[in-house]
PDB file of C-alpha atoms in Angstrom:
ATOM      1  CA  UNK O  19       2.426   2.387  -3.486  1.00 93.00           C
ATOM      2  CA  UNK O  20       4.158   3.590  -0.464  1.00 96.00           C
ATOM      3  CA  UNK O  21       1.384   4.688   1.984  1.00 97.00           C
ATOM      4  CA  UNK O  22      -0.403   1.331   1.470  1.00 95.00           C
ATOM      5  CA  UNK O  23       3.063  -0.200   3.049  1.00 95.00           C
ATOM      6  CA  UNK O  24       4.179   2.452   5.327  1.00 95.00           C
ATOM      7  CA  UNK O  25       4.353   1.410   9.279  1.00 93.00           C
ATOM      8  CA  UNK O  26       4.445   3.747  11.814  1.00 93.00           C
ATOM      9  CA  UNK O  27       6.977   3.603  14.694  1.00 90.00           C
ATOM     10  CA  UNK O  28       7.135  -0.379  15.403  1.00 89.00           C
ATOM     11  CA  UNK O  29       3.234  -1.423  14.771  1.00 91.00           C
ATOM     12  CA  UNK O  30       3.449  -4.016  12.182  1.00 90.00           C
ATOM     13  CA  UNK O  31       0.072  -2.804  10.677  1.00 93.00           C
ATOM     14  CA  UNK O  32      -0.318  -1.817   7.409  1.00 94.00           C
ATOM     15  CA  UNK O  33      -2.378  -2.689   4.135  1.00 94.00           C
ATOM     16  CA  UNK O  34       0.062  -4.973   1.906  1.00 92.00           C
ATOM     17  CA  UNK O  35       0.129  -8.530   3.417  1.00 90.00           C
ATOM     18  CA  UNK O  36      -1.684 -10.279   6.305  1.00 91.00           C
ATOM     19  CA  UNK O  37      -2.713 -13.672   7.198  1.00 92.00           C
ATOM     20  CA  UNK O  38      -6.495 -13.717   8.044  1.00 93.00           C
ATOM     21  CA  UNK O  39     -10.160 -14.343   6.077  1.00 96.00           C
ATOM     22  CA  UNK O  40     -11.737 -12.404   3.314  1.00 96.00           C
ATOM     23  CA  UNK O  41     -15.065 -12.763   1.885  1.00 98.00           C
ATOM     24  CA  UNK O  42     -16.460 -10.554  -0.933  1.00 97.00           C
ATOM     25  CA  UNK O  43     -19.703 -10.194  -2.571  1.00 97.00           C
ATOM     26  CA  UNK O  44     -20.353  -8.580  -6.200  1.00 96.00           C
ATOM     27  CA  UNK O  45     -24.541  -7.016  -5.374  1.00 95.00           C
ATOM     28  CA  UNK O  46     -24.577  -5.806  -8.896  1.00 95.00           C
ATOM     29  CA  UNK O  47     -21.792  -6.051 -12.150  1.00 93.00           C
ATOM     30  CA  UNK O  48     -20.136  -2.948 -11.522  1.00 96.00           C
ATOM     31  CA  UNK O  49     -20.086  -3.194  -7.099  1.00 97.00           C
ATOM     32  CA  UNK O  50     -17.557  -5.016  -5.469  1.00 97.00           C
ATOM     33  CA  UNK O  51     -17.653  -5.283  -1.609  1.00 98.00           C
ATOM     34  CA  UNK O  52     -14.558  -6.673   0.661  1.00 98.00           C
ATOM     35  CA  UNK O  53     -14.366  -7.358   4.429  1.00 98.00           C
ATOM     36  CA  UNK O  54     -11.996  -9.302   5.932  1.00 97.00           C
ATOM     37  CA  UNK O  55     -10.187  -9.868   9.690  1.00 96.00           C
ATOM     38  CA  UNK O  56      -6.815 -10.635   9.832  1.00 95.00           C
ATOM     39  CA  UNK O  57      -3.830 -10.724  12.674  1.00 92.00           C
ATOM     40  CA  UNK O  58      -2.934  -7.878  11.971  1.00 88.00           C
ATOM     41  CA  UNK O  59       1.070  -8.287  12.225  1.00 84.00           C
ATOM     42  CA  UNK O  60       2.218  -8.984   8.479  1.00 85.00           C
ATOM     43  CA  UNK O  61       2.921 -12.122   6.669  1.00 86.00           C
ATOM     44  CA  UNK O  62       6.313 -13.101   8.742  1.00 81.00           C
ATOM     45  CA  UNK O  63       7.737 -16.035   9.815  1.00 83.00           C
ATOM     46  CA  UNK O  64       6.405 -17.864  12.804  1.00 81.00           C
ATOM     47  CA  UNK O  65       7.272 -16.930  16.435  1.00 76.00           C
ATOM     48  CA  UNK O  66       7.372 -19.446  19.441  1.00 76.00           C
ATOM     49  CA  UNK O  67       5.253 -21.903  16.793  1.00 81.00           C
ATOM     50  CA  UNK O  68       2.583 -18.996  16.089  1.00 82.00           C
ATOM     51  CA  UNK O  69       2.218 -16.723  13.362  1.00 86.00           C
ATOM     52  CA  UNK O  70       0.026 -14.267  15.388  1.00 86.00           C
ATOM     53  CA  UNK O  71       1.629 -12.712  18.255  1.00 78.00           C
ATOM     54  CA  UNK O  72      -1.884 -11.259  20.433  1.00 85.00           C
ATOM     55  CA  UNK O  73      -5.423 -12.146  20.689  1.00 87.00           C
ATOM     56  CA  UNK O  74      -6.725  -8.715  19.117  1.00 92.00           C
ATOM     57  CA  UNK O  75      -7.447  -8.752  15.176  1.00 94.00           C
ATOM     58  CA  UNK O  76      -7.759  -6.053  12.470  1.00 95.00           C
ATOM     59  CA  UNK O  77     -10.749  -5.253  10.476  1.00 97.00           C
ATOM     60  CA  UNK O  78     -10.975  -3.875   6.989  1.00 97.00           C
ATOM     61  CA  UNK O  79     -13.745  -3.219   4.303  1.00 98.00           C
ATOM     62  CA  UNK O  80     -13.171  -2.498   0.919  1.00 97.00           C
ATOM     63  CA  UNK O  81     -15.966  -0.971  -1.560  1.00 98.00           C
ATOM     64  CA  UNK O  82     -15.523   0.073  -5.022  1.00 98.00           C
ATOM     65  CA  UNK O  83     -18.593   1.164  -7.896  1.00 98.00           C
ATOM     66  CA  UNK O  84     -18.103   1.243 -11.610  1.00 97.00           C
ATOM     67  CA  UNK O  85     -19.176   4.180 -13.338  1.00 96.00           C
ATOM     68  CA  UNK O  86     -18.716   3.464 -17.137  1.00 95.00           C
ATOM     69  CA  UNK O  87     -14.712   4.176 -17.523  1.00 96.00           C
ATOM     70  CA  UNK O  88     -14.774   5.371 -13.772  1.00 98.00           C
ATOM     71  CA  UNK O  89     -14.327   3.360 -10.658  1.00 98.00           C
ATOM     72  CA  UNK O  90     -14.076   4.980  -6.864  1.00 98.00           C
ATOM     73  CA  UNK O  91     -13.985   3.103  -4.268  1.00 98.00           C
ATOM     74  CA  UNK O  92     -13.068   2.956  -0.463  1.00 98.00           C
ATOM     75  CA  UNK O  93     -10.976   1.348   2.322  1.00 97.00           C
ATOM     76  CA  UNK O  94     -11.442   1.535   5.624  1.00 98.00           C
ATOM     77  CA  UNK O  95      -8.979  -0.447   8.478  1.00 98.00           C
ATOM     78  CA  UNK O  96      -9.724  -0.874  12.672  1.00 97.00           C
ATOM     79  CA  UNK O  97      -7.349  -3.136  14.261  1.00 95.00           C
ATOM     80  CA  UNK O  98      -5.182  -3.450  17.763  1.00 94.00           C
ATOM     81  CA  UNK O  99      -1.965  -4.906  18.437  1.00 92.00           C
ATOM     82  CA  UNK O 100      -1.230  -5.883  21.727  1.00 90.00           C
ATOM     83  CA  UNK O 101       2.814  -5.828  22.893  1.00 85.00           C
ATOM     84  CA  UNK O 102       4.981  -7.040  26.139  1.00 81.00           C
ATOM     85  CA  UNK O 103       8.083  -4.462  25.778  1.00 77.00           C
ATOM     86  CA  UNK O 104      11.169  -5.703  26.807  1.00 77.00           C
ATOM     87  CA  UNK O 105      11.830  -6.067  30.556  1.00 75.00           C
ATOM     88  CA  UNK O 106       7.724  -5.331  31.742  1.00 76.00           C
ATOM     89  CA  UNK O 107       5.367  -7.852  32.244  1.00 78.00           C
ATOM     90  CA  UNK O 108       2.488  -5.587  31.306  1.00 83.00           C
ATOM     91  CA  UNK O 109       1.153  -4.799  28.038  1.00 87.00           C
ATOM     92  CA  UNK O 110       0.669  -2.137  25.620  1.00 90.00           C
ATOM     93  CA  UNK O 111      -2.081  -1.651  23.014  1.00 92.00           C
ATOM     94  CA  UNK O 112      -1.336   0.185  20.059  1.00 93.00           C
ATOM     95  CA  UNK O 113      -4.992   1.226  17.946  1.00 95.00           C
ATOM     96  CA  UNK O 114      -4.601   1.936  14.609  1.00 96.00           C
ATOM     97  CA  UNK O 115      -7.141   3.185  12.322  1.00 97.00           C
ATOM     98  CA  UNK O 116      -6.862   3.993   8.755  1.00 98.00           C
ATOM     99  CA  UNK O 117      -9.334   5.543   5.833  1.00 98.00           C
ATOM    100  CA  UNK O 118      -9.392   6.902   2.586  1.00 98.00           C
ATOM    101  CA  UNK O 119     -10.825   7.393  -0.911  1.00 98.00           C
ATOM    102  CA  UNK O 120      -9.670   5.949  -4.367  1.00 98.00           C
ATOM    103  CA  UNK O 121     -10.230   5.595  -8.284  1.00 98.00           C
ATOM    104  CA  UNK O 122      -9.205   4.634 -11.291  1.00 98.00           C
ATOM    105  CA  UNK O 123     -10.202   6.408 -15.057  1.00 98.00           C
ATOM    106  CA  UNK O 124      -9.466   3.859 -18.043  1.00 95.00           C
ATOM    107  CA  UNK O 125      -9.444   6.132 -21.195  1.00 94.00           C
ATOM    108  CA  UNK O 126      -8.160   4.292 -24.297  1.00 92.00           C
ATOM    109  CA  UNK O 127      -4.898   2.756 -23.824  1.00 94.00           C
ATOM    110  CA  UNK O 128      -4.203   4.670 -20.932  1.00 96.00           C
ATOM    111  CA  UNK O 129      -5.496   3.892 -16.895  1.00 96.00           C
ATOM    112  CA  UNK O 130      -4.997   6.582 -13.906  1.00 98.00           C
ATOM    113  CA  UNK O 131      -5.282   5.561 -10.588  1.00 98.00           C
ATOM    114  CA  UNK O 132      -5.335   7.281  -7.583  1.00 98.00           C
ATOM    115  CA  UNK O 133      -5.551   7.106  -3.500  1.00 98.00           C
ATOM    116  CA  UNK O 134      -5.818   9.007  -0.615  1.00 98.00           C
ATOM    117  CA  UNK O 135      -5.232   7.871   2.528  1.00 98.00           C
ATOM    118  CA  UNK O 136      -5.579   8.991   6.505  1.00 98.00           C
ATOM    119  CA  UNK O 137      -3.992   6.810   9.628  1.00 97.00           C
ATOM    120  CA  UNK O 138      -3.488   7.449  13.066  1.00 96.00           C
ATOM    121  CA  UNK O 139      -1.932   5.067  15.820  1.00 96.00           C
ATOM    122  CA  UNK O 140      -2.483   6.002  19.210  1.00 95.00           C
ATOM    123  CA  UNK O 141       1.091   4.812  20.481  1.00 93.00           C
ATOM    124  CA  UNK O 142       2.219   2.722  17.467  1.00 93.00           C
ATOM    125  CA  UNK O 143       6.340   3.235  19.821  1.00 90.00           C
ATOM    126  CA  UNK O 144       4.708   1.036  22.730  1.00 89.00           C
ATOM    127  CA  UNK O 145       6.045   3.374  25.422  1.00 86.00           C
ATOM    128  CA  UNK O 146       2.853   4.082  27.013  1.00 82.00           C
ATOM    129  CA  UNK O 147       2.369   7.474  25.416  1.00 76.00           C
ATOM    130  CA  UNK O 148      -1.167   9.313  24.826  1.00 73.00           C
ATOM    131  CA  UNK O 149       0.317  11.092  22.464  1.00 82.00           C
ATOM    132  CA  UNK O 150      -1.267  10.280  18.049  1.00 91.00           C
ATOM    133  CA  UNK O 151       0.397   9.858  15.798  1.00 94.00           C
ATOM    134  CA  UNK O 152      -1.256  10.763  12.282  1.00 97.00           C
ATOM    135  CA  UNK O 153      -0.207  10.062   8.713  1.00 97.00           C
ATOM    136  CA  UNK O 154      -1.922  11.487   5.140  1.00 97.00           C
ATOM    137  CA  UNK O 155      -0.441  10.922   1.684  1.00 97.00           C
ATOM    138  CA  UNK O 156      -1.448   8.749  -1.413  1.00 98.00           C
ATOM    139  CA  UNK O 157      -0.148   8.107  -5.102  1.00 98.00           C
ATOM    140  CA  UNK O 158      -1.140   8.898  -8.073  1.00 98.00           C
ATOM    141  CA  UNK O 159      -0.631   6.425 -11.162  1.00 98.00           C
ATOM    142  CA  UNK O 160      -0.408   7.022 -15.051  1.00 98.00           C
ATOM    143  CA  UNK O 161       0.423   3.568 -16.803  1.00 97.00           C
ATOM    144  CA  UNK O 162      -0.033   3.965 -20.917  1.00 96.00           C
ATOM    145  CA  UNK O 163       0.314   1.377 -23.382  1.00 94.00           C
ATOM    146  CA  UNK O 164       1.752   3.283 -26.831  1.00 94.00           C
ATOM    147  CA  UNK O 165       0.890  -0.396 -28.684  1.00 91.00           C
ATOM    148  CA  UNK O 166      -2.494  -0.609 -27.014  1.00 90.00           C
ATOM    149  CA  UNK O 167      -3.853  -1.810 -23.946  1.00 87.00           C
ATOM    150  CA  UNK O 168      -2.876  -5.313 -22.212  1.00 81.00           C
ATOM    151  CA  UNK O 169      -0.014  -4.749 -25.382  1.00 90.00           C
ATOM    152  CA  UNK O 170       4.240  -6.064 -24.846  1.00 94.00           C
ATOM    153  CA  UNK O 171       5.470  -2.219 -24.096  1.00 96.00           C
ATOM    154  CA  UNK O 172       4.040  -0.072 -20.829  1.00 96.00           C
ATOM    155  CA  UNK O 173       5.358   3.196 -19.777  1.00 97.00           C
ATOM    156  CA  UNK O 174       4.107   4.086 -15.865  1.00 97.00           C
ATOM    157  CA  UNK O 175       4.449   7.880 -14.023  1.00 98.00           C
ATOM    158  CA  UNK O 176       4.087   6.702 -10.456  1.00 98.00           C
ATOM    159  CA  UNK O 177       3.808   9.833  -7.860  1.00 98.00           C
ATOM    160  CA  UNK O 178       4.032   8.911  -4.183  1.00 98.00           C
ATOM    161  CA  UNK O 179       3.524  10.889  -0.641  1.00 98.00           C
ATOM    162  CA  UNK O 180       3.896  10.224   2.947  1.00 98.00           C
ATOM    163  CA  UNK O 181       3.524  13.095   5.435  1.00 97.00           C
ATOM    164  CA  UNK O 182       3.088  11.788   9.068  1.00 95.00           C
ATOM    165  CA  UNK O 183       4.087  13.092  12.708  1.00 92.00           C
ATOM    166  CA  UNK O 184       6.770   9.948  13.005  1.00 87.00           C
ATOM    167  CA  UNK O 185      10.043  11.994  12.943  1.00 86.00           C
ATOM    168  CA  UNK O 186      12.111  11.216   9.379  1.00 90.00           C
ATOM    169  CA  UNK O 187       9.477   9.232   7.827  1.00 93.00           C
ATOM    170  CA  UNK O 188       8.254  11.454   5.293  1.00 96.00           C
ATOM    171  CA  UNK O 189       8.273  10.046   1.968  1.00 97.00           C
ATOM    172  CA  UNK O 190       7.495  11.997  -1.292  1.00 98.00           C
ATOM    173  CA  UNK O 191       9.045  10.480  -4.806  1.00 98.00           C
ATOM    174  CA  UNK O 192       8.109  10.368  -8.344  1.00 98.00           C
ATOM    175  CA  UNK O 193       9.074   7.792 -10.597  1.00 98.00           C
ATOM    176  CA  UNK O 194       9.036   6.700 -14.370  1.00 98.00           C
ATOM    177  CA  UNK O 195       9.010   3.243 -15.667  1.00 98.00           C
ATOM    178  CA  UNK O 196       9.515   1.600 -19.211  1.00 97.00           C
ATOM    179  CA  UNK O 197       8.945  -1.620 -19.236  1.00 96.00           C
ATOM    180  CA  UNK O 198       9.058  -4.600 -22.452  1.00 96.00           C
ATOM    181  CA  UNK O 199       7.534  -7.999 -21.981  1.00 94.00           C
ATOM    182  CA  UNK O 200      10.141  -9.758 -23.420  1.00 93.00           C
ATOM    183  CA  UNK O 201       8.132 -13.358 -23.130  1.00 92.00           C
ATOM    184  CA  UNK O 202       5.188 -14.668 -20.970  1.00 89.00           C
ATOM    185  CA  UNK O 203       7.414 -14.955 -18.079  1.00 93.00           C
ATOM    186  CA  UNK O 204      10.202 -12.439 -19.069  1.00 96.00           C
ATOM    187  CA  UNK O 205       9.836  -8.435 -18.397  1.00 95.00           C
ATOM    188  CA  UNK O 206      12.878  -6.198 -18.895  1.00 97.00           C
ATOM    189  CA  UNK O 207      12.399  -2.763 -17.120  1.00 97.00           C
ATOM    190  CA  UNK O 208      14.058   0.938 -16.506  1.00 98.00           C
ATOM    191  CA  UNK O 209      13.369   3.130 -14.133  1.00 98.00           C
ATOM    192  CA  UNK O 210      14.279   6.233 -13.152  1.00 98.00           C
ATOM    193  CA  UNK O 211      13.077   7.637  -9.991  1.00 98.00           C
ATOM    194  CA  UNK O 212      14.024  11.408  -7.965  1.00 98.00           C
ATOM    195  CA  UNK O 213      13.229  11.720  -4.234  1.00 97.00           C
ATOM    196  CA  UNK O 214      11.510  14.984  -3.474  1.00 97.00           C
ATOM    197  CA  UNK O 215      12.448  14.943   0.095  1.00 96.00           C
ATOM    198  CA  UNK O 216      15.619  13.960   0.343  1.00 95.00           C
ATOM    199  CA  UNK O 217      17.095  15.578  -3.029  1.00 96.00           C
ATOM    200  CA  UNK O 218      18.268  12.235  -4.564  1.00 97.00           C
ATOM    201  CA  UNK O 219      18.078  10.504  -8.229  1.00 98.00           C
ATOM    202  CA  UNK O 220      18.270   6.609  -8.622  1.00 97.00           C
ATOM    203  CA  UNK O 221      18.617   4.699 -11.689  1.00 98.00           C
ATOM    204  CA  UNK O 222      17.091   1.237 -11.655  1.00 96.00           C
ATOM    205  CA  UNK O 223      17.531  -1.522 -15.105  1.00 97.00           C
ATOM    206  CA  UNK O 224      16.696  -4.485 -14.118  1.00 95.00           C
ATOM    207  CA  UNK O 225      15.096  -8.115 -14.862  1.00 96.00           C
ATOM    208  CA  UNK O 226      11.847  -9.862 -13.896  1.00 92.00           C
ATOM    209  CA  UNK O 227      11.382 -12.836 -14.507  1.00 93.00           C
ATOM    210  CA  UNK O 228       9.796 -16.397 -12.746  1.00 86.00           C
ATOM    211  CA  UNK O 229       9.422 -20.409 -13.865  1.00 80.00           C
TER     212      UNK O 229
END
């Protein structure tokens, strides 16, 4: 899902991995509810001893409501990160704020998911610029199991989209998957995947696998 880990210009913010704490709530069977704060700076290694490199932290809250086979939901992200550029002794702030709808339709043995998705950074380059910088784009997920659902074979249409104002980053793809659990801890997998933006075709067969 390529807009949840897409970083504009050198902010480290996005919505894959953080270090931080989350606490959840279920009000009802069918309503989840999320918030967490985290450093806002990824999951690296530490720096100088210290895994978060500025005092300010990110916020996000998550919502999602079942609707029989239906379930939408929300995300929505406020955090700062705070940088020294090389060779100034003052800082600069970078505020990024992100939004956006999503769902997911079980019907049978098939499950579509979907997400939309709005950023902007207000100088994610730290150079002191007023200029924003926006990004929109989402996915859209078809994952069907010809066996049955939770079954050994899974076939996955995966359609991905990044437009933003950071020059060359736009990102549009769509992909196909097969994949065969061959045991517990064994998955063999092809994919074949064509780049929209760029013209391209890759060809991925591969292995996955952990003990």
């Amino acid at each position: 899902f390529a807009i949840r880990g897409f970083r504009a210009g050198a902010s480290a913010a996005n919505l894959t991995y953080d270090r931080g704490l989350l606490v959840g709530a279920s009000p009802t069977s069918t309503t989840s509810v999320n918030a967490a704060i985290t450093n806002g700076n990824g999951i690296g290694e530490a720096v100088n001893g210290q895994f978060d490199g500025d005092a300010p932290k990110a916020a996000t809250l998550m919502m999602t409501q079942g609707f029989g086979a239906l379930t939408v939901g929300g995300i929505g992200y406020y955090g700062r990160q705070r940088v020294i550029p090389t060779g100034q002794t003052a800082s600069v702030s970078n505020l990024t704020r992100m939004i956006g709808p999503s769902a997911v339709l079980q019907l049978g043995s098939v499950d579509v998911s979907a997400q939309y998705l709005y950023r902007d950074d207000s100088d994610p380059d730290f150079g002191g610029s007023a200029a924003l910088t926006t990004t929109r784009g989402g996915f859209a997920e078809v994952t069907w199991w010809p066996q049955g659902h939770g079954n050994r074979t899974l076939v996955t249409g995966l359609y991905n989209l990044i437009e933003t104002s950071t020059p060359g980053a736009d990102y549009e793809t769509a992909s196909l998957n097969f994949s065969f659990l061959y045991a517990r801890n064994v998955r063999l997998a092809a994919e074949y995947t064509r780049d929209l933006v760029n013209r391209r075709n890759a060809i991925g067969l591969g292995v996955v696998t952990a003990f």
